[in-house]
Amino acid sequence: MSSAKRGQSPGRGLEGVVALESAISAIDGTAGELLYAGYDIRDLARECSFEEVAFLLWHNRLPGPAELDDLRRQLQKDRMLPPEVMDFLLDLDPGANAMAALRTAVSLLGVCDEEGETMSREANLSKAIRLTARMPTVIAAFDRIRRGKKAVAPLDSGSLAGNFLYMLNNRPPSAVAERTFDACLTLHAEHGLNASTFTARVIAATLSDIYSAISGAIGALKGPLHGGANMEVMRTLLEVDSGDVDPAKFVREKLARRERVMGFGHRVYRTLDPRAAILREMSDGLSAEGDSRKWFDISLVMMETMEREKGLYPNVDFFSASVYHTLGIAMDLYTPIFAMSRVTGWTAHVLEQWADNRLIRPRAAYSGPRRRRVPPIRTRRS
Ligand code: ACO
C-alpha cells in the first residue's frame, strides 16, 4: 500500500507519485529514454517535422500525407493575431517580462476567441491548433516591438519554425537554422507530468477552458526550477565568459557555496536526458558553422565538471541555451520558445484529461496545531 493510501504524506514535491494514466509520452529515467506515443524522441527529431509531432501528440498516431497537409494549412491560416492582442503588445512597457507578456497575451487570445467557451473535442482541438499557430506570432511581435521595430506579419506558407525565425528577424532563416530550430521544437514538445503539464491538467479537470489551462501552464513553466532554467544557463555562460573565468573552477565554487548550477539535474532522469544529448550535437554542429565555438566549449567543461563533482547530468535546458544563442535569439525568449513548443504537449494532455475527466483534488497531511481556542482580540499580541 502506498504511503498516500495509508493517509500519510507522500515524498516532498510528490516525487515518485503516479497521479494519473497517460498514453502521450513515456520516460525511462534510468535508461535515458523518452518516447512520444511510442516513438523514440531521437527518431522523431531526426525524421519528422514539428507539425508531424504536434499531430502525433494530439491524435496518438503519425499523420498521413493529406492529414499533414491539412494541419499545416490550418496552422498557417491561424497565425495572425486579433487586433486586441496586437494593441496589448504595442502598449507594453519595453522592459516587460517576456513570459508574463506571453501568459497575458494567451489569456487575451481566449477572451477574443468566439469558440473560447465551447467544450466539444472538435472545438478544443481547433483551439489547440490556433494557440500553436499564434504563440510564435505573439513572441516575435513582442520582441520586435520592444526593440523599436515594426512587427512582421506572419507568412501564410512554410513551416512554423521557419516562419517564427522569419518574423523575428524579418528575413528568411538559413536551411540549417530552420531545421535545427524545428528539431528543438520537437525536443521540447512533451515530457509527461512535469510541473506545467500537471498545472494544465489540474485546471482542465475543473472543466475550465483550454486558454485558462495554458495560461496557468505558462505561469508554471516561467519558474527558474522549470522552463526558466534555459535563460539562467545563458546568463551563467555569459558570466563565465565576461569574467574570463575557468568554467570548471566556476562550477566547483558554485557547488562549494551549495548553489545550484542551472541546466543540471532532473526529477526523473538519473542519467543523461536524451534531449540534452541531441541538443549537444546540435550545439556542436552549429558552432562549427558559426564564428564562435566558445559557448559550446564552456558548456562542455561545465558538463564534465558537474558529472565529476556531483554526478549530475545536463537536462533539456542546458544545451538549448548555446543553440538559441548561436541562432541569434535574445536570452529572455528561450522560455517563451519552450512554451510555444510545449503548448502541443499541454493541449494534448488537456484533451486527454477531458476524454475521461475527474476532478484532480489531492489532500494535504495537516501538520498545524489542533483545537485552539479563539482569544479576545484585546489579549492578542501583534
Ligand atoms: N546544481 C547543484 N546541485 C543540484 C542541482 C543543480 N542543478 N540539482 C540538484 N542538485 C542537488 C541538490 O542540491 C540536492 O543535493 P543534496 O542532496 O546534497 O542536498 C540533490 O541534488 C537533489 O536535489 P533536489 O532539488 O531534491 O532534486 P529535485 O528532483 O527536486 O530537483 C531540479 C530537480 C529542480 C530540476 C533540480 O535538479 C534543479 O534545481 N536543477 C536546476 C534547475 C534546472 O535546470 N531546471 C530545469 C529542469 S528541466 C525542465 O524543467 C524543463
Short mmCIF file of C-alpha atoms and ligand atoms in Angstrom, two decimals:
data_model
loop_
_atom_site.label_atom_id
_atom_site.label_comp_id
_atom_site.label_asym_id
_atom_site.label_seq_id
_atom_site.Cartn_x
_atom_site.Cartn_y
_atom_site.Cartn_z
CA MET A 1 0.00 0.00 0.00
CA SER A 2 1.37 3.43 -0.91
CA SER A 3 2.06 5.97 1.82
CA ALA A 4 -0.60 8.22 0.25
CA LYS A 5 -3.17 5.41 0.67
CA ARG A 6 -2.24 4.98 4.30
CA GLY A 7 -3.13 8.66 4.71
CA GLN A 8 0.46 9.69 5.26
CA SER A 9 2.30 12.40 3.43
CA PRO A 10 3.96 11.31 0.09
CA GLY A 11 7.53 12.29 -0.83
CA ARG A 12 8.18 16.02 -0.86
CA GLY A 13 7.29 17.57 -4.19
CA LEU A 14 5.12 14.50 -4.97
CA GLU A 15 8.29 12.66 -6.02
CA GLY A 16 7.51 9.19 -7.35
CA VAL A 17 3.73 9.66 -7.07
CA VAL A 18 1.78 8.29 -10.05
CA ALA A 19 -1.10 10.74 -10.33
CA LEU A 20 -2.84 9.52 -13.49
CA GLU A 21 -2.60 7.38 -16.64
CA SER A 22 -1.50 8.89 -19.93
CA ALA A 23 -0.78 7.50 -23.41
CA ILE A 24 1.01 10.63 -24.62
CA SER A 25 4.64 10.05 -23.62
CA ALA A 26 6.83 7.68 -21.62
CA ILE A 27 10.08 8.47 -19.84
CA ASP A 28 12.62 5.90 -18.67
CA GLY A 29 14.75 7.95 -16.30
CA THR A 30 17.31 5.19 -15.79
CA ALA A 31 17.84 4.28 -19.44
CA GLY A 32 17.61 7.94 -20.52
CA GLU A 33 14.78 7.27 -22.94
CA LEU A 34 11.85 9.44 -23.99
CA LEU A 35 9.03 8.22 -26.23
CA TYR A 36 6.18 10.29 -27.67
CA ALA A 37 3.22 7.91 -28.21
CA GLY A 38 5.70 5.05 -28.57
CA TYR A 39 8.16 6.79 -30.91
CA ASP A 40 11.71 7.47 -29.75
CA ILE A 41 12.41 11.19 -29.47
CA ARG A 42 15.72 10.69 -31.33
CA ASP A 43 13.89 9.26 -34.37
CA LEU A 44 11.24 11.98 -34.26
CA ALA A 45 13.83 14.79 -34.06
CA ARG A 46 15.73 13.31 -37.00
CA GLU A 47 12.88 12.12 -39.25
CA CYS A 48 9.83 14.30 -38.55
CA SER A 49 8.80 17.94 -38.68
CA PHE A 50 7.39 19.70 -35.61
CA GLU A 51 3.98 19.74 -37.35
CA GLU A 52 4.03 15.92 -37.59
CA VAL A 53 4.94 15.73 -33.91
CA ALA A 54 2.07 18.07 -33.00
CA PHE A 55 -0.35 15.79 -34.89
CA LEU A 56 1.15 12.76 -33.13
CA LEU A 57 0.60 14.30 -29.70
CA TRP A 58 -2.98 15.35 -30.43
CA HIS A 59 -4.04 12.11 -32.16
CA ASN A 60 -1.67 9.48 -30.76
CA ARG A 61 -0.56 8.48 -34.26
CA LEU A 62 1.55 10.00 -37.02
CA PRO A 63 -0.35 11.78 -39.82
CA GLY A 64 -0.71 10.56 -43.39
CA PRO A 65 0.33 12.99 -46.18
CA ALA A 66 -3.14 14.52 -46.64
CA GLU A 67 -3.64 14.90 -42.88
CA LEU A 68 -0.26 16.60 -42.53
CA ASP A 69 -1.04 19.00 -45.41
CA ASP A 70 -4.34 19.78 -43.78
CA LEU A 71 -2.76 20.52 -40.38
CA ARG A 72 -0.03 22.63 -42.00
CA ARG A 73 -2.68 24.69 -43.81
CA GLN A 74 -4.64 25.24 -40.59
CA LEU A 75 -1.50 26.26 -38.68
CA GLN A 76 -0.61 28.71 -41.48
CA LYS A 77 -4.12 30.18 -41.72
CA ASP A 78 -4.37 30.82 -37.98
CA ARG A 79 -1.09 32.73 -37.49
CA MET A 80 -2.47 36.30 -37.47
CA LEU A 81 -3.28 37.86 -34.09
CA PRO A 82 -6.59 39.52 -33.22
CA PRO A 83 -6.22 43.36 -33.13
CA GLU A 84 -6.82 43.38 -29.34
CA VAL A 85 -3.71 41.23 -28.81
CA MET A 86 -1.60 43.38 -31.16
CA ASP A 87 -2.75 46.51 -29.28
CA PHE A 88 -1.80 44.89 -25.97
CA LEU A 89 1.71 44.13 -27.29
CA LEU A 90 2.09 47.65 -28.70
CA ASP A 91 1.10 49.19 -25.34
CA LEU A 92 3.50 47.12 -23.26
CA ASP A 93 6.47 48.61 -21.45
CA PRO A 94 9.60 47.57 -23.46
CA GLY A 95 11.07 46.17 -20.23
CA ALA A 96 8.12 43.82 -19.62
CA ASN A 97 8.94 40.23 -18.64
CA ALA A 98 8.62 38.08 -21.78
CA MET A 99 6.88 35.17 -20.06
CA ALA A 100 4.45 37.48 -18.26
CA ALA A 101 3.65 39.11 -21.63
CA LEU A 102 3.08 35.70 -23.26
CA ARG A 103 0.91 34.49 -20.37
CA THR A 104 -1.29 37.60 -20.60
CA ALA A 105 -1.45 37.51 -24.42
CA VAL A 106 -2.59 33.87 -24.30
CA SER A 107 -5.27 34.75 -21.79
CA LEU A 108 -6.38 37.61 -24.07
CA LEU A 109 -6.43 35.25 -27.07
CA GLY A 110 -9.00 33.28 -25.07
CA VAL A 111 -11.15 36.36 -24.48
CA CYS A 112 -11.08 37.12 -28.23
CA ASP A 113 -11.87 33.55 -29.34
CA GLU A 114 -15.52 33.13 -30.30
CA GLU A 115 -15.22 29.42 -29.55
CA GLY A 116 -13.44 30.15 -26.24
CA GLU A 117 -16.08 28.53 -24.05
CA THR A 118 -17.25 25.79 -26.48
CA MET A 119 -16.29 22.48 -24.93
CA SER A 120 -16.65 19.90 -27.77
CA ARG A 121 -13.48 17.92 -28.61
CA GLU A 122 -13.61 19.35 -32.14
CA ALA A 123 -13.71 22.96 -30.87
CA ASN A 124 -10.96 22.30 -28.33
CA LEU A 125 -8.70 20.72 -30.95
CA SER A 126 -9.25 23.79 -33.18
CA LYS A 127 -8.27 26.00 -30.23
CA ALA A 128 -5.15 23.89 -29.61
CA ILE A 129 -4.18 24.46 -33.26
CA ARG A 130 -4.92 28.20 -33.04
CA LEU A 131 -2.82 28.53 -29.87
CA THR A 132 0.07 26.67 -31.51
CA ALA A 133 -0.21 28.88 -34.60
CA ARG A 134 -0.44 32.18 -32.70
CA MET A 135 2.02 31.87 -29.84
CA PRO A 136 5.03 32.26 -32.21
CA THR A 137 3.45 35.44 -33.63
CA VAL A 138 2.98 36.83 -30.09
CA ILE A 139 6.61 36.13 -29.15
CA ALA A 140 8.12 37.53 -32.36
CA ALA A 141 5.92 40.66 -32.28
CA PHE A 142 6.72 41.22 -28.58
CA ASP A 143 10.44 41.06 -29.31
CA ARG A 144 10.38 43.37 -32.34
CA ILE A 145 8.13 45.97 -30.76
CA ARG A 146 10.34 46.26 -27.67
CA ARG A 147 13.35 46.71 -29.97
CA GLY A 148 11.54 49.68 -31.55
CA LYS A 149 10.85 47.77 -34.78
CA LYS A 150 7.63 47.04 -36.62
CA ALA A 151 6.13 43.62 -36.01
CA VAL A 152 6.47 41.39 -39.09
CA ALA A 153 3.23 39.85 -40.36
CA PRO A 154 3.34 36.05 -40.46
CA LEU A 155 3.77 34.26 -43.77
CA ASP A 156 0.81 32.18 -44.94
CA SER A 157 3.11 29.37 -46.03
CA GLY A 158 6.09 27.40 -44.78
CA SER A 159 6.91 25.69 -41.52
CA LEU A 160 6.08 27.02 -38.08
CA ALA A 161 9.82 27.04 -37.23
CA GLY A 162 10.83 28.90 -40.39
CA ASN A 163 8.02 31.43 -40.07
CA PHE A 164 8.95 32.18 -36.45
CA LEU A 165 12.60 32.90 -37.32
CA TYR A 166 11.42 34.98 -40.29
CA MET A 167 9.07 37.07 -38.10
CA LEU A 168 11.81 37.58 -35.52
CA ASN A 169 14.46 38.83 -37.97
CA ASN A 170 12.41 40.00 -40.97
CA ARG A 171 14.43 37.72 -43.24
CA PRO A 172 14.16 34.04 -44.09
CA PRO A 173 16.39 31.78 -41.96
CA SER A 174 19.07 29.54 -43.47
CA ALA A 175 18.00 25.95 -44.13
CA VAL A 176 20.28 24.76 -41.29
CA ALA A 177 18.84 27.29 -38.82
CA GLU A 178 15.25 26.34 -39.76
CA ARG A 179 15.90 22.59 -39.49
CA THR A 180 17.78 22.96 -36.19
CA PHE A 181 15.06 25.14 -34.69
CA ASP A 182 12.35 22.77 -35.92
CA ALA A 183 14.10 19.86 -34.16
CA CYS A 184 14.42 21.99 -30.97
CA LEU A 185 10.64 22.45 -31.04
CA THR A 186 10.18 18.68 -31.35
CA LEU A 187 12.50 18.06 -28.39
CA HIS A 188 10.59 20.48 -26.14
CA ALA A 189 7.06 19.46 -27.18
CA GLU A 190 6.17 16.97 -24.46
CA HIS A 191 7.51 15.49 -21.26
CA GLY A 192 4.96 13.62 -19.18
CA LEU A 193 3.56 15.01 -15.98
CA ASN A 194 6.07 17.80 -15.41
CA ALA A 195 5.07 20.83 -13.31
CA SER A 196 3.49 22.88 -16.12
CA THR A 197 1.63 19.94 -17.69
CA PHE A 198 0.30 18.90 -14.30
CA THR A 199 -0.85 22.51 -13.79
CA ALA A 200 -2.66 22.43 -17.16
CA ARG A 201 -4.39 19.14 -16.28
CA VAL A 202 -5.44 20.34 -12.82
CA ILE A 203 -7.06 23.42 -14.37
CA ALA A 204 -8.66 21.39 -17.19
CA ALA A 205 -10.04 18.87 -14.70
CA THR A 206 -12.22 21.59 -13.15
CA LEU A 207 -13.79 21.87 -16.65
CA SER A 208 -12.40 25.35 -17.04
CA ASP A 209 -11.46 26.34 -20.64
CA ILE A 210 -8.30 25.49 -22.60
CA TYR A 211 -6.95 29.07 -22.52
CA SER A 212 -7.10 29.08 -18.71
CA ALA A 213 -5.23 25.77 -18.63
CA ILE A 214 -2.50 27.04 -20.97
CA SER A 215 -2.15 30.43 -19.23
CA GLY A 216 -1.65 28.54 -15.95
CA ALA A 217 0.88 26.19 -17.55
CA ILE A 218 2.86 29.17 -18.88
CA GLY A 219 2.95 30.55 -15.33
CA ALA A 220 4.39 27.25 -14.05
CA LEU A 221 6.93 27.00 -16.87
CA LYS A 222 8.18 30.52 -16.11
CA GLY A 223 9.89 29.44 -12.86
CA PRO A 224 13.69 29.01 -12.84
CA LEU A 225 13.40 25.45 -11.49
CA HIS A 226 11.38 24.51 -14.61
CA GLY A 227 11.46 26.18 -18.06
CA GLY A 228 13.05 29.38 -16.79
CA ALA A 229 16.34 27.48 -16.34
CA ASN A 230 17.37 27.84 -20.02
CA MET A 231 17.67 31.62 -19.68
CA GLU A 232 19.63 31.20 -16.43
CA VAL A 233 22.02 28.84 -18.25
CA MET A 234 22.82 31.55 -20.80
CA ARG A 235 23.30 34.09 -18.01
CA THR A 236 25.83 31.70 -16.47
CA LEU A 237 27.65 31.17 -19.79
CA LEU A 238 27.88 34.95 -20.28
CA GLU A 239 29.09 35.41 -16.69
CA VAL A 240 31.83 32.82 -17.16
CA ASP A 241 32.86 34.34 -20.49
CA SER A 242 32.80 38.02 -19.46
CA GLY A 243 34.71 37.34 -16.25
CA ASP A 244 37.21 35.21 -18.19
CA VAL A 245 36.75 32.57 -15.50
CA ASP A 246 37.78 28.93 -15.80
CA PRO A 247 34.38 27.18 -16.23
CA ALA A 248 35.49 24.18 -14.14
CA LYS A 249 36.55 26.46 -11.26
CA PHE A 250 33.29 28.41 -11.62
CA VAL A 251 31.25 25.22 -11.22
CA ARG A 252 33.33 23.94 -8.29
CA GLU A 253 32.98 27.27 -6.45
CA LYS A 254 29.24 27.36 -7.02
CA LEU A 255 28.88 23.83 -5.67
CA ALA A 256 31.08 24.68 -2.68
CA ARG A 257 28.66 27.53 -1.89
CA ARG A 258 25.84 24.95 -2.20
CA GLU A 259 24.32 26.89 -5.10
CA ARG A 260 22.51 25.23 -8.00
CA VAL A 261 24.06 25.20 -11.43
CA MET A 262 21.17 25.78 -13.79
CA GLY A 263 20.55 23.28 -16.58
CA PHE A 264 21.68 20.30 -14.50
CA GLY A 265 19.73 17.68 -12.61
CA HIS A 266 16.26 16.32 -13.17
CA ARG A 267 13.50 14.86 -11.06
CA VAL A 268 13.11 11.86 -13.37
CA TYR A 269 16.41 11.27 -15.23
CA ARG A 270 19.22 9.60 -13.32
CA THR A 271 21.37 9.64 -16.45
CA LEU A 272 21.79 11.98 -19.42
CA ASP A 273 18.47 13.46 -20.58
CA PRO A 274 18.16 12.13 -24.18
CA ARG A 275 17.05 15.59 -25.33
CA ALA A 276 20.27 17.08 -23.92
CA ALA A 277 22.30 14.55 -25.92
CA ILE A 278 20.65 15.65 -29.20
CA LEU A 279 20.91 19.34 -28.30
CA ARG A 280 24.58 18.86 -27.50
CA GLU A 281 25.14 17.53 -31.04
CA MET A 282 23.20 20.48 -32.45
CA SER A 283 25.18 22.98 -30.41
CA ASP A 284 28.40 21.37 -31.60
CA GLY A 285 27.25 21.38 -35.24
CA LEU A 286 26.04 24.99 -35.17
CA SER A 287 29.25 26.21 -33.52
CA ALA A 288 31.27 24.54 -36.26
CA GLU A 289 29.23 26.55 -38.81
CA GLY A 290 29.33 29.86 -36.96
CA ASP A 291 32.13 32.16 -35.95
CA SER A 292 32.46 31.04 -32.35
CA ARG A 293 32.79 27.73 -30.55
CA LYS A 294 33.21 29.32 -27.16
CA TRP A 295 29.67 28.74 -25.88
CA PHE A 296 29.83 25.07 -26.76
CA ASP A 297 33.33 24.73 -25.30
CA ILE A 298 32.36 26.41 -21.99
CA SER A 299 29.25 24.21 -21.82
CA LEU A 300 31.29 21.07 -22.33
CA VAL A 301 33.71 21.87 -19.49
CA MET A 302 30.79 22.68 -17.18
CA MET A 303 29.12 19.41 -18.11
CA GLU A 304 32.23 17.34 -17.41
CA THR A 305 32.81 19.13 -14.09
CA MET A 306 29.22 18.65 -12.91
CA GLU A 307 29.35 14.95 -13.70
CA ARG A 308 32.70 14.51 -11.95
CA GLU A 309 31.94 16.64 -8.88
CA LYS A 310 28.25 15.97 -8.31
CA GLY A 311 27.22 13.08 -10.54
CA LEU A 312 24.64 15.34 -12.22
CA TYR A 313 23.92 15.45 -15.95
CA PRO A 314 22.61 18.24 -18.18
CA ASN A 315 18.85 18.50 -18.74
CA VAL A 316 17.00 19.82 -21.81
CA ASP A 317 17.67 23.43 -20.80
CA PHE A 318 21.45 23.22 -20.75
CA PHE A 319 22.43 22.92 -24.41
CA SER A 320 19.32 24.73 -25.68
CA ALA A 321 20.93 27.91 -24.33
CA SER A 322 24.01 27.74 -26.57
CA VAL A 323 21.89 26.57 -29.54
CA TYR A 324 19.47 29.52 -29.26
CA HIS A 325 22.29 31.98 -28.61
CA THR A 326 24.09 30.80 -31.75
CA LEU A 327 20.82 31.23 -33.67
CA GLY A 328 20.88 34.89 -32.53
CA ILE A 329 17.82 34.68 -30.28
CA ALA A 330 17.51 37.01 -27.26
CA MET A 331 18.08 35.23 -23.95
CA ASP A 332 14.72 36.00 -22.40
CA LEU A 333 12.89 34.46 -25.38
CA TYR A 334 14.23 30.97 -24.60
CA THR A 335 11.47 30.16 -22.12
CA PRO A 336 8.67 31.61 -24.33
CA ILE A 337 10.06 29.45 -27.17
CA PHE A 338 9.88 26.45 -24.85
CA ALA A 339 6.21 27.36 -24.25
CA MET A 340 5.40 27.75 -27.97
CA SER A 341 6.57 24.18 -28.47
CA ARG A 342 5.22 22.67 -25.23
CA VAL A 343 1.76 24.07 -25.97
CA THR A 344 1.29 21.00 -28.18
CA GLY A 345 2.00 18.65 -25.25
CA TRP A 346 -0.05 20.74 -22.82
CA THR A 347 -3.09 20.78 -25.11
CA ALA A 348 -2.71 17.05 -25.83
CA HIS A 349 -2.85 16.44 -22.07
CA VAL A 350 -5.86 18.74 -21.67
CA LEU A 351 -7.72 16.82 -24.41
CA GLU A 352 -6.74 13.51 -22.80
CA GLN A 353 -7.94 14.76 -19.41
CA TRP A 354 -11.33 15.71 -20.83
CA ALA A 355 -11.73 12.35 -22.61
CA ASP A 356 -12.08 10.72 -19.17
CA ASN A 357 -12.31 13.56 -16.69
CA ARG A 358 -12.32 13.50 -12.93
CA LEU A 359 -11.57 16.50 -10.71
CA ILE A 360 -7.94 16.40 -9.50
CA ARG A 361 -8.06 17.12 -5.82
CA PRO A 362 -5.39 15.64 -3.55
CA ARG A 363 -5.27 16.16 0.20
CA ALA A 364 -2.69 17.71 2.48
CA ALA A 365 -1.48 15.97 5.63
CA TYR A 366 -2.29 18.61 8.23
CA SER A 367 0.74 19.47 10.37
CA GLY A 368 -0.56 22.52 12.26
CA PRO A 369 -1.96 22.77 15.80
CA ARG A 370 -5.44 21.44 16.63
CA ARG A 371 -8.29 22.63 18.85
CA ARG A 372 -7.10 26.12 19.65
CA ARG A 373 -9.42 28.50 21.46
CA VAL A 374 -10.04 31.94 19.92
CA PRO A 375 -8.76 34.57 22.42
CA PRO A 376 -10.44 38.01 22.54
CA ILE A 377 -8.74 40.50 20.17
CA ARG A 378 -7.54 42.76 23.01
CA THR A 379 -5.49 39.93 24.52
CA ARG A 380 -3.66 39.02 21.28
CA ARG A 381 -0.09 40.14 20.60
CA SER A 382 0.66 41.79 17.22
N1 ACO B 1 23.07 22.11 -9.15
C1 ACO B 1 23.60 21.74 -7.98
N2 ACO B 1 23.05 20.81 -7.19
C2 ACO B 1 21.92 20.24 -7.62
C3 ACO B 1 21.32 20.58 -8.83
C4 ACO B 1 21.95 21.56 -9.61
N3 ACO B 1 21.43 21.94 -10.78
N4 ACO B 1 20.20 19.84 -8.99
C5 ACO B 1 20.09 19.07 -7.92
N5 ACO B 1 21.13 19.31 -7.10
C6 ACO B 1 21.40 18.65 -5.84
C7 ACO B 1 20.63 19.28 -4.69
O1 ACO B 1 21.30 20.35 -4.11
C8 ACO B 1 20.50 18.09 -3.77
O2 ACO B 1 21.78 17.86 -3.17
P1 ACO B 1 21.93 17.43 -1.66
O3 ACO B 1 21.22 16.10 -1.59
O4 ACO B 1 23.38 17.36 -1.45
O5 ACO B 1 21.23 18.50 -0.89
C9 ACO B 1 20.26 16.93 -4.74
O6 ACO B 1 20.92 17.31 -5.94
C10 ACO B 1 18.79 16.64 -5.01
O7 ACO B 1 18.16 17.84 -5.43
P2 ACO B 1 16.58 18.11 -5.36
O8 ACO B 1 16.33 19.57 -5.51
O9 ACO B 1 15.97 17.42 -4.19
O10 ACO B 1 16.11 17.32 -6.62
P3 ACO B 1 14.77 17.60 -7.39
O11 ACO B 1 14.37 16.35 -8.03
O12 ACO B 1 13.75 18.26 -6.53
O13 ACO B 1 15.26 18.71 -8.44
C11 ACO B 1 15.50 20.08 -10.23
C12 ACO B 1 15.09 18.69 -9.76
C13 ACO B 1 14.57 21.14 -9.66
C14 ACO B 1 15.40 20.11 -11.76
C15 ACO B 1 16.96 20.36 -9.80
O14 ACO B 1 17.84 19.41 -10.35
C16 ACO B 1 17.41 21.78 -10.13
O15 ACO B 1 17.14 22.71 -9.37
N6 ACO B 1 18.08 21.97 -11.30
C17 ACO B 1 18.47 23.27 -11.73
C18 ACO B 1 17.31 23.96 -12.40
C19 ACO B 1 17.02 23.37 -13.76
O16 ACO B 1 17.92 23.14 -14.56
N7 ACO B 1 15.72 23.15 -14.03
C20 ACO B 1 15.26 22.62 -15.29
C21 ACO B 1 14.79 21.21 -15.17
S1 ACO B 1 14.27 20.57 -16.74
C22 ACO B 1 12.80 21.32 -17.00
O17 ACO B 1 12.05 21.61 -16.12
C23 ACO B 1 12.42 21.62 -18.36
#
